mmCIF file of C-alpha atoms and ligand atoms in Angstrom:
data_model
loop_
_atom_site.group_PDB
_atom_site.id
_atom_site.type_symbol
_atom_site.label_atom_id
_atom_site.label_comp_id
_atom_site.label_asym_id
_atom_site.label_seq_id
_atom_site.Cartn_x
_atom_site.Cartn_y
_atom_site.Cartn_z
ATOM 1 C CA MET I 1 -0.034 0.257 0.154
ATOM 2 C CA SER I 2 1.248 3.352 -0.687
ATOM 3 C CA HIS I 3 1.642 5.963 2.242
ATOM 4 C CA ILE I 4 -1.315 7.454 3.590
ATOM 5 C CA TYR I 5 -0.787 10.565 5.182
ATOM 6 C CA TYR I 6 -3.658 10.205 7.572
ATOM 7 C CA PHE I 7 -4.969 13.620 8.835
ATOM 8 C CA ASP I 8 -8.199 12.427 9.921
ATOM 9 C CA ASN I 9 -7.062 11.083 13.753
ATOM 10 C CA ASN I 10 -10.804 12.149 15.297
ATOM 11 C CA ALA I 11 -12.689 9.973 12.429
ATOM 12 C CA THR I 12 -10.642 6.788 14.017
ATOM 13 C CA THR I 13 -6.784 5.976 14.351
ATOM 14 C CA ARG I 14 -4.518 3.457 13.406
ATOM 15 C CA ILE I 15 -4.503 0.457 15.574
ATOM 16 C CA ALA I 16 -0.888 0.643 17.683
ATOM 17 C CA PRO I 17 2.051 -2.532 16.939
ATOM 18 C CA GLU I 18 1.776 -2.898 20.207
ATOM 19 C CA VAL I 19 -2.493 -3.298 20.138
ATOM 20 C CA VAL I 20 -1.995 -5.559 17.548
ATOM 21 C CA GLU I 21 0.175 -7.549 19.288
ATOM 22 C CA ALA I 22 -1.348 -8.094 22.977
ATOM 23 C CA MET I 23 -4.573 -8.732 20.856
ATOM 24 C CA ILE I 24 -3.789 -11.941 18.404
ATOM 25 C CA PRO I 25 -2.949 -14.414 21.516
ATOM 26 C CA PHE I 26 -6.670 -13.988 22.336
ATOM 27 C CA LEU I 27 -7.758 -14.485 18.666
ATOM 28 C CA ARG I 28 -5.441 -17.800 18.216
ATOM 29 C CA GLU I 29 -4.910 -19.571 21.137
ATOM 30 C CA HIS I 30 -6.606 -17.818 23.759
ATOM 31 C CA TRP I 31 -10.285 -17.403 22.533
ATOM 32 C CA GLY I 32 -12.823 -19.857 24.427
ATOM 33 C CA ASN I 33 -15.617 -17.441 27.317
ATOM 34 C CA PRO I 34 -14.888 -15.577 29.983
ATOM 35 C CA SER I 35 -17.957 -17.086 31.049
ATOM 36 C CA SER I 36 -17.777 -20.756 30.596
ATOM 37 C CA ALA I 37 -16.587 -22.749 33.406
ATOM 38 C CA TYR I 38 -13.760 -25.189 32.239
ATOM 39 C CA SER I 39 -10.112 -23.645 33.051
ATOM 40 C CA PHE I 40 -9.828 -23.002 28.950
ATOM 41 C CA GLY I 41 -12.032 -20.736 29.022
ATOM 42 C CA SER I 42 -12.763 -19.032 32.334
ATOM 43 C CA LYS I 43 -8.823 -18.112 32.385
ATOM 44 C CA ILE I 44 -10.105 -15.740 29.740
ATOM 45 C CA ALA I 45 -12.265 -13.469 32.159
ATOM 46 C CA LYS I 46 -8.491 -12.775 34.606
ATOM 47 C CA HIS I 47 -7.511 -10.255 31.444
ATOM 48 C CA VAL I 48 -11.062 -8.689 30.939
ATOM 49 C CA GLU I 49 -9.953 -8.340 34.697
ATOM 50 C CA ILE I 50 -6.295 -6.949 33.265
ATOM 51 C CA ALA I 51 -7.675 -4.683 30.965
ATOM 52 C CA ARG I 52 -10.930 -3.276 33.848
ATOM 53 C CA GLU I 53 -7.763 -1.983 35.853
ATOM 54 C CA LYS I 54 -5.976 -0.922 32.442
ATOM 55 C CA VAL I 55 -9.224 1.369 31.641
ATOM 56 C CA ALA I 56 -10.024 2.812 35.242
ATOM 57 C CA ALA I 57 -6.046 3.979 35.199
ATOM 58 C CA LEU I 58 -6.421 5.461 31.973
ATOM 59 C CA ILE I 59 -9.717 8.019 33.723
ATOM 60 C CA HIS I 60 -8.317 8.022 37.277
ATOM 61 C CA ALA I 61 -12.032 5.058 37.947
ATOM 62 C CA GLU I 62 -11.714 1.710 40.622
ATOM 63 C CA ALA I 63 -12.088 -1.179 38.147
ATOM 64 C CA LYS I 64 -15.577 -2.203 38.971
ATOM 65 C CA GLU I 65 -16.743 1.197 38.178
ATOM 66 C CA VAL I 66 -15.887 0.315 34.523
ATOM 67 C CA ILE I 67 -17.992 -1.173 32.257
ATOM 68 C CA PHE I 68 -16.820 -1.911 28.848
ATOM 69 C CA THR I 69 -19.743 -2.186 25.722
ATOM 70 C CA SER I 70 -19.685 -1.942 22.506
ATOM 71 C CA CYS I 71 -18.752 1.371 21.431
ATOM 72 C CA GLY I 72 -19.128 5.699 22.570
ATOM 73 C CA THR I 73 -22.452 5.299 20.919
ATOM 74 C CA GLU I 74 -23.406 1.981 23.648
ATOM 75 C CA SER I 75 -21.971 3.854 26.332
ATOM 76 C CA ASN I 76 -24.079 6.663 25.726
ATOM 77 C CA ASN I 77 -26.724 5.357 24.349
ATOM 78 C CA ALA I 78 -26.835 3.218 27.714
ATOM 79 C CA ALA I 79 -26.356 6.722 30.284
ATOM 80 C CA ILE I 80 -28.921 8.116 29.673
ATOM 81 C CA HIS I 81 -31.291 5.159 29.454
ATOM 82 C CA SER I 82 -29.655 4.888 32.806
ATOM 83 C CA ALA I 83 -30.463 7.929 33.742
ATOM 84 C CA LEU I 84 -34.351 8.077 33.077
ATOM 85 C CA MET I 85 -35.347 4.045 34.500
ATOM 86 C CA LEU I 86 -33.821 5.531 37.434
ATOM 87 C CA ASN I 87 -36.033 8.023 37.607
ATOM 88 C CA PRO I 88 -39.000 7.635 35.924
ATOM 89 C CA ASP I 89 -40.484 10.963 37.550
ATOM 90 C CA LYS I 90 -38.046 12.511 35.886
ATOM 91 C CA ARG I 91 -38.780 12.875 32.157
ATOM 92 C CA HIS I 92 -35.996 15.551 30.665
ATOM 93 C CA VAL I 93 -32.751 15.458 29.136
ATOM 94 C CA VAL I 94 -30.329 18.903 28.720
ATOM 95 C CA THR I 95 -28.074 18.088 26.315
ATOM 96 C CA THR I 96 -25.897 20.435 23.732
ATOM 97 C CA ALA I 97 -26.794 20.783 20.377
ATOM 98 C CA VAL I 98 -22.843 20.874 19.778
ATOM 99 C CA GLU I 99 -22.630 16.726 21.001
ATOM 100 C CA HIS I 100 -21.917 14.004 18.423
ATOM 101 C CA SER I 101 -25.468 11.952 16.288
ATOM 102 C CA ALA I 102 -24.892 9.635 19.709
ATOM 103 C CA ASN I 103 -26.553 11.468 21.568
ATOM 104 C CA LEU I 104 -28.414 14.620 19.546
ATOM 105 C CA LYS I 105 -30.271 11.021 17.433
ATOM 106 C CA PHE I 106 -30.715 8.861 20.955
ATOM 107 C CA GLY I 107 -32.400 12.883 22.432
ATOM 108 C CA GLU I 108 -34.786 12.799 19.082
ATOM 109 C CA TYR I 109 -35.004 9.103 19.457
ATOM 110 C CA LEU I 110 -36.632 10.268 23.295
ATOM 111 C CA LYS I 111 -39.233 13.032 22.336
ATOM 112 C CA ARG I 112 -40.872 10.774 19.290
ATOM 113 C CA ARG I 113 -41.473 8.936 23.249
ATOM 114 C CA GLY I 114 -42.242 11.364 25.161
ATOM 115 C CA TYR I 115 -39.752 12.882 27.093
ATOM 116 C CA GLU I 116 -38.366 16.400 26.831
ATOM 117 C CA VAL I 117 -34.767 17.528 25.210
ATOM 118 C CA THR I 118 -33.277 20.304 25.538
ATOM 119 C CA TYR I 119 -30.587 21.671 23.268
ATOM 120 C CA LEU I 120 -27.923 23.858 25.152
ATOM 121 C CA PRO I 121 -26.616 26.875 22.024
ATOM 122 C CA VAL I 122 -22.312 27.214 22.060
ATOM 123 C CA GLU I 123 -21.437 30.886 21.483
ATOM 124 C CA SER I 124 -19.795 31.503 18.527
ATOM 125 C CA ASP I 125 -16.658 29.970 19.150
ATOM 126 C CA GLY I 126 -17.988 26.462 19.802
ATOM 127 C CA SER I 127 -18.037 26.714 23.616
ATOM 128 C CA LEU I 128 -20.381 27.148 26.434
ATOM 129 C CA ASP I 129 -23.005 29.224 28.527
ATOM 130 C CA VAL I 130 -22.483 27.619 32.091
ATOM 131 C CA HIS I 131 -24.868 29.764 32.799
ATOM 132 C CA LEU I 132 -27.149 29.465 30.755
ATOM 133 C CA LEU I 133 -26.762 25.537 31.625
ATOM 134 C CA ASP I 134 -27.157 26.173 34.883
ATOM 135 C CA GLN I 135 -30.145 28.560 34.601
ATOM 136 C CA THR I 136 -32.235 24.849 31.456
ATOM 137 C CA ILE I 137 -32.076 22.239 34.919
ATOM 138 C CA ARG I 138 -35.196 21.755 36.731
ATOM 139 C CA PRO I 139 -36.799 19.877 39.089
ATOM 140 C CA ASP I 140 -38.595 17.459 36.334
ATOM 141 C CA THR I 141 -34.433 17.099 35.015
ATOM 142 C CA ALA I 142 -33.239 12.983 34.995
ATOM 143 C CA VAL I 143 -29.397 13.855 32.944
ATOM 144 C CA VAL I 144 -27.311 15.902 31.807
ATOM 145 C CA SER I 145 -25.439 15.308 29.643
ATOM 146 C CA VAL I 146 -22.199 17.580 27.783
ATOM 147 C CA MET I 147 -19.786 16.105 26.085
ATOM 148 C CA TRP I 148 -15.419 16.389 27.792
ATOM 149 C CA ALA I 149 -14.172 17.672 24.016
ATOM 150 C CA ASN I 150 -16.358 18.407 20.278
ATOM 151 C CA ASN I 151 -15.037 16.109 17.862
ATOM 152 C CA GLU I 152 -15.569 18.119 15.009
ATOM 153 C CA THR I 153 -13.644 21.399 15.853
ATOM 154 C CA GLY I 154 -11.642 19.800 19.140
ATOM 155 C CA VAL I 155 -12.879 22.861 21.573
ATOM 156 C CA ILE I 156 -12.728 21.272 25.807
ATOM 157 C CA PHE I 157 -16.179 21.917 27.843
ATOM 158 C CA PRO I 158 -15.726 23.296 30.859
ATOM 159 C CA ILE I 159 -16.585 20.167 32.205
ATOM 160 C CA GLU I 160 -15.860 20.087 35.940
ATOM 161 C CA GLU I 161 -17.315 23.456 36.876
ATOM 162 C CA ILE I 162 -20.802 21.867 34.758
ATOM 163 C CA ALA I 163 -20.028 18.580 36.824
ATOM 164 C CA ALA I 164 -20.641 20.509 39.861
ATOM 165 C CA ILE I 165 -23.168 22.691 38.597
ATOM 166 C CA CYS I 166 -24.928 19.185 38.152
ATOM 167 C CA ARG I 167 -23.501 17.845 41.440
ATOM 168 C CA SER I 168 -25.249 21.334 43.054
ATOM 169 C CA LYS I 169 -28.404 20.665 41.765
ATOM 170 C CA GLY I 170 -28.276 16.784 42.141
ATOM 171 C CA VAL I 171 -28.777 16.114 39.079
ATOM 172 C CA LEU I 172 -26.485 13.403 36.853
ATOM 173 C CA PHE I 173 -23.343 14.651 35.188
ATOM 174 C CA HIS I 174 -22.305 12.684 32.413
ATOM 175 C CA THR I 175 -19.791 13.268 29.721
ATOM 176 C CA ASP I 176 -18.652 11.778 25.720
ATOM 177 C CA ALA I 177 -15.115 11.633 26.285
ATOM 178 C CA VAL I 178 -14.606 9.931 23.012
ATOM 179 C CA GLN I 179 -12.220 12.068 22.114
ATOM 180 C CA THR I 180 -9.707 12.768 24.935
ATOM 181 C CA PRO I 181 -7.501 10.047 25.994
ATOM 182 C CA GLY I 182 -5.008 10.311 24.849
ATOM 183 C CA LYS I 183 -4.913 14.621 24.763
ATOM 184 C CA VAL I 184 -6.630 15.870 27.937
ATOM 185 C CA LYS I 185 -5.540 14.544 31.893
ATOM 186 C CA LEU I 186 -8.611 12.472 33.127
ATOM 187 C CA ASP I 187 -9.688 12.033 36.576
ATOM 188 C CA VAL I 188 -13.561 11.245 37.295
ATOM 189 C CA LYS I 189 -13.317 11.664 40.476
ATOM 190 C CA THR I 190 -11.523 15.483 40.887
ATOM 191 C CA THR I 191 -13.883 16.658 38.040
ATOM 192 C CA GLY I 192 -17.104 15.285 39.890
ATOM 193 C CA ILE I 193 -18.188 12.560 36.710
ATOM 194 C CA ASP I 194 -21.382 10.521 37.441
ATOM 195 C CA LEU I 195 -21.283 9.243 33.944
ATOM 196 C CA LEU I 196 -19.040 9.058 30.964
ATOM 197 C CA SER I 197 -18.566 7.514 27.551
ATOM 198 C CA LEU I 198 -14.699 6.296 25.959
ATOM 199 C CA SER I 199 -14.880 4.852 22.183
ATOM 200 C CA ALA I 200 -11.129 2.236 21.458
ATOM 201 C CA HIS I 201 -10.637 3.234 18.163
ATOM 202 C CA LYS I 202 -10.341 6.715 19.210
ATOM 203 C CA LEU I 203 -7.267 5.877 20.620
ATOM 204 C CA HIS I 204 -5.154 3.116 18.778
ATOM 205 C CA ALA I 205 -7.135 0.123 19.345
ATOM 206 C CA PRO I 206 -9.857 -2.291 17.713
ATOM 207 C CA LYS I 207 -13.811 -0.216 16.194
ATOM 208 C CA GLY I 208 -16.356 -2.554 18.162
ATOM 209 C CA VAL I 209 -15.352 -1.949 22.037
ATOM 210 C CA GLY I 210 -16.237 1.177 24.502
ATOM 211 C CA VAL I 211 -16.678 1.049 28.063
ATOM 212 C CA LEU I 212 -19.268 3.338 29.993
ATOM 213 C CA TYR I 213 -17.945 4.777 34.024
ATOM 214 C CA VAL I 214 -21.003 3.963 36.234
ATOM 215 C CA ASN I 215 -19.606 6.174 39.426
ATOM 216 C CA ARG I 216 -19.762 3.752 42.523
ATOM 217 C CA ARG I 217 -22.000 5.845 44.783
ATOM 218 C CA VAL I 218 -24.739 6.611 40.524
ATOM 219 C CA LYS I 219 -27.037 3.774 39.627
ATOM 220 C CA PHE I 220 -26.729 1.810 36.892
ATOM 221 C CA HIS I 221 -29.378 0.527 35.054
ATOM 222 C CA PRO I 222 -29.095 -2.202 32.235
ATOM 223 C CA TYR I 223 -29.430 -0.858 28.202
ATOM 224 C CA LEU I 224 -28.546 -5.026 27.081
ATOM 225 C CA ILE I 225 -30.508 -6.909 28.706
ATOM 226 C CA GLY I 226 -29.465 -10.644 28.361
ATOM 227 C CA GLY I 227 -25.976 -12.668 30.998
ATOM 228 C CA GLY I 228 -24.352 -12.201 34.470
ATOM 229 C CA GLN I 229 -21.103 -11.040 31.641
ATOM 230 C CA GLU I 230 -20.089 -7.491 33.483
ATOM 231 C CA SER I 231 -22.245 -8.250 36.704
ATOM 232 C CA GLY I 232 -25.517 -7.630 35.033
ATOM 233 C CA ARG I 233 -24.595 -4.998 34.064
ATOM 234 C CA ARG I 234 -24.023 -5.616 30.826
ATOM 235 C CA GLY I 235 -25.075 -8.593 28.602
ATOM 236 C CA GLY I 236 -23.807 -10.420 26.206
ATOM 237 C CA THR I 237 -20.477 -12.266 26.072
ATOM 238 C CA GLU I 238 -16.719 -10.378 25.898
ATOM 239 C CA ASN I 239 -15.553 -8.950 22.333
ATOM 240 C CA VAL I 240 -12.058 -10.750 24.626
ATOM 241 C CA ALA I 241 -9.333 -9.623 22.603
ATOM 242 C CA SER I 242 -10.534 -6.186 21.574
ATOM 243 C CA ILE I 243 -10.918 -5.276 25.705
ATOM 244 C CA VAL I 244 -7.277 -6.590 25.989
ATOM 245 C CA ALA I 245 -6.507 -4.036 23.322
ATOM 246 C CA PHE I 246 -8.242 -1.985 24.840
ATOM 247 C CA GLY I 247 -6.440 -2.102 27.548
ATOM 248 C CA ARG I 248 -3.368 -1.779 26.367
ATOM 249 C CA ALA I 249 -4.002 1.256 24.387
ATOM 250 C CA ALA I 250 -5.087 2.865 27.520
ATOM 251 C CA GLU I 251 -1.991 2.753 29.246
ATOM 252 C CA LEU I 252 0.187 3.773 25.826
ATOM 253 C CA ALA I 253 -2.239 6.763 25.986
ATOM 254 C CA ILE I 254 -0.891 7.449 29.657
ATOM 255 C CA SER I 255 2.715 7.916 28.906
ATOM 256 C CA THR I 256 1.596 9.670 25.055
ATOM 257 C CA LEU I 257 -0.482 12.161 26.920
ATOM 258 C CA ASP I 258 2.771 14.280 26.540
ATOM 259 C CA ASP I 259 3.758 14.272 22.989
ATOM 260 C CA GLU I 260 0.293 14.801 22.428
ATOM 261 C CA ASN I 261 0.554 17.902 24.197
ATOM 262 C CA THR I 262 3.817 19.331 22.695
ATOM 263 C CA ARG I 263 4.994 17.584 19.463
ATOM 264 C CA VAL I 264 1.512 16.940 18.031
ATOM 265 C CA ARG I 265 0.608 20.082 19.537
ATOM 266 C CA CYS I 266 3.181 22.523 17.604
ATOM 267 C CA LEU I 267 2.652 20.301 14.281
ATOM 268 C CA ARG I 268 -1.012 21.716 14.231
ATOM 269 C CA ASP I 269 -0.067 24.549 15.093
ATOM 270 C CA ARG I 270 2.483 25.016 12.413
ATOM 271 C CA LEU I 271 -0.254 23.272 9.749
ATOM 272 C CA GLU I 272 -2.945 25.821 10.664
ATOM 273 C CA GLN I 273 -0.870 29.040 11.280
ATOM 274 C CA ALA I 274 0.504 28.430 7.609
ATOM 275 C CA VAL I 275 -3.218 26.929 6.031
ATOM 276 C CA LEU I 276 -4.484 31.259 6.965
ATOM 277 C CA ALA I 277 -1.567 32.153 6.530
ATOM 278 C CA THR I 278 -0.658 31.795 2.292
ATOM 279 C CA ILE I 279 -4.003 30.763 1.770
ATOM 280 C CA PRO I 280 -6.462 33.977 1.459
ATOM 281 C CA ASN I 281 -10.769 34.206 2.309
ATOM 282 C CA THR I 282 -9.957 30.882 5.349
ATOM 283 C CA THR I 283 -11.387 30.723 8.715
ATOM 284 C CA ARG I 284 -10.363 28.945 12.240
ATOM 285 C CA ASN I 285 -13.513 27.551 12.873
ATOM 286 C CA GLY I 286 -13.519 28.098 17.258
ATOM 287 C CA ALA I 287 -11.536 28.778 19.968
ATOM 288 C CA LYS I 288 -8.173 28.554 19.399
ATOM 289 C CA GLU I 289 -8.553 27.084 23.147
ATOM 290 C CA PRO I 290 -8.571 24.887 25.487
ATOM 291 C CA ARG I 291 -8.744 22.759 22.761
ATOM 292 C CA LEU I 292 -8.142 19.851 21.599
ATOM 293 C CA PRO I 293 -3.927 19.139 20.652
ATOM 294 C CA ASN I 294 -4.077 17.117 17.300
ATOM 295 C CA THR I 295 -7.959 18.859 15.625
ATOM 296 C CA THR I 296 -8.213 22.240 14.432
ATOM 297 C CA ASN I 297 -11.323 23.371 12.202
ATOM 298 C CA ILE I 298 -10.218 25.742 8.576
ATOM 299 C CA SER I 299 -13.332 26.940 6.647
ATOM 300 C CA PHE I 300 -12.114 27.874 2.858
ATOM 301 C CA ASP I 301 -14.189 30.365 0.891
ATOM 302 C CA HIS I 302 -15.582 29.448 -2.453
ATOM 303 C CA VAL I 303 -14.807 25.969 -2.172
ATOM 304 C CA GLU I 304 -17.372 22.392 -1.220
ATOM 305 C CA ALA I 305 -15.247 20.151 0.950
ATOM 306 C CA GLU I 306 -15.999 17.284 0.177
ATOM 307 C CA ALA I 307 -14.479 18.462 -3.640
ATOM 308 C CA VAL I 308 -11.396 19.467 -1.413
ATOM 309 C CA LEU I 309 -11.296 16.037 0.410
ATOM 310 C CA LYS I 310 -11.568 13.993 -3.095
ATOM 311 C CA MET I 311 -8.030 16.197 -4.505
ATOM 312 C CA LEU I 312 -6.581 15.706 -1.350
ATOM 313 C CA ASP I 313 -7.531 11.737 -1.570
ATOM 314 C CA GLN I 314 -5.303 11.739 -4.997
ATOM 315 C CA PHE I 315 -2.744 12.698 -2.871
ATOM 316 C CA GLY I 316 -3.142 10.087 -0.610
ATOM 317 C CA ILE I 317 -4.514 12.365 2.375
ATOM 318 C CA CYS I 318 -7.080 11.925 4.327
ATOM 319 C CA ALA I 319 -8.841 14.706 5.875
ATOM 320 C CA SER I 320 -12.796 15.661 7.208
ATOM 321 C CA SER I 321 -15.704 18.117 6.553
ATOM 322 C CA GLY I 322 -18.143 17.581 9.543
ATOM 323 C CA SER I 323 -17.994 14.346 10.961
ATOM 324 C CA ALA I 324 -16.946 11.302 9.433
ATOM 325 C CA CYS I 325 -19.645 9.029 10.547
ATOM 326 C CA THR I 326 -21.908 12.280 8.352
ATOM 327 C CA THR I 327 -19.052 12.341 5.581
ATOM 328 C CA GLY I 328 -21.310 11.826 2.697
ATOM 329 C CA SER I 329 -24.165 13.822 4.344
ATOM 330 C CA VAL I 330 -25.015 17.410 2.193
ATOM 331 C CA GLU I 331 -25.659 18.453 4.862
ATOM 332 C CA PRO I 332 -23.324 21.132 6.792
ATOM 333 C CA SER I 333 -21.846 20.093 9.814
ATOM 334 C CA HIS I 334 -24.824 20.645 13.219
ATOM 335 C CA VAL I 335 -21.422 22.285 14.784
ATOM 336 C CA LEU I 336 -20.955 25.243 12.176
ATOM 337 C CA MET I 337 -24.332 25.375 12.329
ATOM 338 C CA ALA I 338 -24.727 26.143 16.053
ATOM 339 C CA MET I 339 -22.266 28.614 16.069
ATOM 340 C CA GLY I 340 -23.730 30.515 13.219
ATOM 341 C CA VAL I 341 -21.449 30.036 10.907
ATOM 342 C CA SER I 342 -22.680 29.654 7.777
ATOM 343 C CA PRO I 343 -24.521 27.319 5.624
ATOM 344 C CA THR I 344 -21.306 28.309 2.602
ATOM 345 C CA ARG I 345 -19.283 28.357 5.289
ATOM 346 C CA ALA I 346 -19.353 25.750 6.394
ATOM 347 C CA ARG I 347 -19.960 23.320 3.876
ATOM 348 C CA GLY I 348 -16.391 24.369 2.730
ATOM 349 C CA SER I 349 -14.705 23.700 5.778
ATOM 350 C CA LEU I 350 -12.441 20.906 7.383
ATOM 351 C CA ARG I 351 -11.144 19.167 9.808
ATOM 352 C CA PHE I 352 -7.778 18.234 10.237
ATOM 353 C CA SER I 353 -7.021 15.163 13.175
ATOM 354 C CA LEU I 354 -3.357 14.885 13.681
ATOM 355 C CA GLY I 355 -1.748 12.480 16.109
ATOM 356 C CA ILE I 356 1.218 10.637 17.521
ATOM 357 C CA TYR I 357 2.173 8.817 13.634
ATOM 358 C CA ASN I 358 2.128 12.233 12.184
ATOM 359 C CA SER I 359 5.882 13.261 11.380
ATOM 360 C CA GLU I 360 6.881 17.404 10.251
ATOM 361 C CA ALA I 361 7.447 15.961 6.523
ATOM 362 C CA GLU I 362 3.373 14.698 6.521
ATOM 363 C CA VAL I 363 2.938 17.903 7.315
ATOM 364 C CA ASP I 364 5.378 19.425 5.092
ATOM 365 C CA TYR I 365 2.852 17.209 2.374
ATOM 366 C CA LEU I 366 0.090 18.196 3.178
ATOM 367 C CA LEU I 367 1.000 22.140 2.980
ATOM 368 C CA LYS I 368 2.442 21.713 -0.417
ATOM 369 C CA HIS I 369 -0.813 19.722 -1.984
ATOM 370 C CA LEU I 370 -3.433 22.176 -0.480
ATOM 371 C CA PRO I 371 -2.761 25.633 -1.607
ATOM 372 C CA PRO I 372 -2.974 24.704 -5.633
ATOM 373 C CA ILE I 373 -5.701 22.188 -4.298
ATOM 374 C CA ILE I 374 -7.788 25.260 -3.377
ATOM 375 C CA THR I 375 -6.519 27.176 -6.341
ATOM 376 C CA LYS I 376 -7.522 25.049 -8.892
ATOM 377 C CA LEU I 377 -11.274 24.704 -7.206
ATOM 378 C CA ARG I 378 -12.061 29.094 -6.938
ATOM 379 C CA ALA I 379 -10.436 28.871 -9.659
ATOM 380 C CA MET I 380 -13.364 26.430 -11.238
ATOM 381 C CA SER I 381 -15.936 28.583 -9.376
ATOM 382 C CA PRO I 382 -18.433 31.069 -10.589
ATOM 383 C CA ALA I 383 -18.526 32.976 -6.639
ATOM 384 C CA THR I 384 -15.443 34.581 -8.205
ATOM 385 C CA GLN I 385 -12.682 34.823 -9.422
ATOM 386 C CA PRO I 386 -8.892 33.222 -9.342
ATOM 387 C CA THR I 387 -7.190 34.155 -5.887
ATOM 388 C CA PRO I 388 -3.607 33.446 -5.880
ATOM 389 C CA ILE I 389 -1.755 31.950 -2.656
ATOM 390 C CA VAL I 390 0.761 34.416 -1.124
ATOM 391 C CA SER I 391 3.471 33.559 -0.020
ATOM 392 C CA ALA I 392 4.927 33.068 3.634
ATOM 393 C CA ASP I 393 7.562 32.419 4.803
ATOM 394 C CA ILE I 394 6.967 29.153 7.046
ATOM 395 C CA PRO I 395 9.674 27.888 7.639
ATOM 396 C CA ARG I 396 10.525 23.492 5.646
ATOM 397 C CA VAL I 397 7.579 24.227 3.673
ATOM 398 C CA ALA I 398 7.529 24.658 -0.087
ATOM 399 C CA HIS I 399 4.462 25.682 -1.738
ATOM 400 C CA PRO I 400 4.388 25.202 -5.353
ATOM 401 C CA GLN I 401 2.041 29.128 -6.344
ATOM 402 C CA THR I 402 0.090 27.301 -9.770
ATOM 403 C CA VAL I 403 -2.390 25.978 -10.354
ATOM 404 C CA GLU I 404 -0.216 24.121 -12.749
ATOM 405 C CA ALA I 405 1.181 22.662 -9.868
ATOM 406 C CA ILE I 406 -1.447 19.976 -9.348
ATOM 407 C CA THR I 407 -2.190 17.013 -12.003
HETATM 408 C C1 PLP W 501 -17.371 12.679 20.104
HETATM 409 C C2 PLP W 501 -17.923 10.879 20.495
HETATM 410 N N1 PLP W 501 -18.611 10.993 20.256
HETATM 411 C C3 PLP W 501 -18.821 9.616 19.925
HETATM 412 C C4 PLP W 501 -18.469 8.325 19.105
HETATM 413 C C5 PLP W 501 -18.584 7.518 18.770
HETATM 414 O O1 PLP W 501 -18.228 6.294 18.884
HETATM 415 P P1 PLP W 501 -18.102 4.915 18.141
HETATM 416 O O2 PLP W 501 -17.771 5.739 17.288
HETATM 417 O O3 PLP W 501 -17.021 4.456 19.275
HETATM 418 O O4 PLP W 501 -19.391 4.331 18.545
HETATM 419 C C6 PLP W 501 -18.279 9.658 18.205
HETATM 420 C C7 PLP W 501 -17.742 8.873 16.986
HETATM 421 O O5 PLP W 501 -16.936 9.928 15.953
HETATM 422 C C8 PLP W 501 -17.304 11.285 18.531
HETATM 423 O O6 PLP W 501 -16.246 12.060 17.850
#
């Protein structure tokens, strides 16, 4: 396979070689069912528990507070479902307009069943007005669910403050922390979180395994009802190889936190600054800080993001418009729309999300190919005249000045 220039780490991540190594024995040799009476199966249960301890360590939880699920989507659904089932008199949910569809669509589903869901608006920089959140909580609010960091802009919400508000009002607080491991320090105890979702494929482990943290003081009503796995909190035979992989990836995420916040942050900043400085009519979407160190979301006026992505793809470059889960849809990003970005500008927005496997040379490669693609598409756009690329003194980056550079 030719080299892939991968700038879509918020969509999914490459499985770390160490993680592949850790999971392979559980596909090849130790494939028994952990619930079996015989030792070939039952001895595997120990490895599920070791993985549980490792994931717990990532978020500073106790192992028994960690439930393995099938994905971040299931974890989010299960958290809100549990809060509603345990408080049948409370039929109101508070969330935000910029959540992942795992929350937004679940909210729509709940509304069709007679629940009330408030989607809090965000400011133009993607931040949340916590006073508004405070005022929105009612006596019949069962749960507040606010993501820790936004998958499209990387904007980080004040989770500790929100948790404190919820605690003072006696309302459960859930956070979708799917985008944070390895990028943000996660401590469920000091932040006072009741429920938290993770997904393994965002931290260099396989797809199809997630975690729901449930604070031990909080009751939990199962979402998947079946066998007695996960102490009766989630039916279904454990995805052992992927759970073991999640444990190994959690260890790695603790050790790569520094790299993400120094080297990867520098790469992201260099990419962002170079694009904004050299390509006219570009705007960063979302606050500069607090923001995930790996994410930048940029609007390119007078182009369609899908066309840019197709041309980048010809050079082996992977990026995203909106969130990966909505790619293919012609609708502009709901996150950018909630921030008041115009539909036209939102349609010309790209997300670049870097990761620990990205190098300087890869950023150089992207910066070499992106400007002429934008120039070419703008030249073809009926909305504008060709806009020349402005040369800037960005170290180590060769910027082709002409459209002819792309063939
Ligand atoms: C913020 C956020 N929440 C939830 C999910 C869903 O996770 P999964 O793909 O494991 O269902 C994603 C995936 O993109 C995400 O970015």
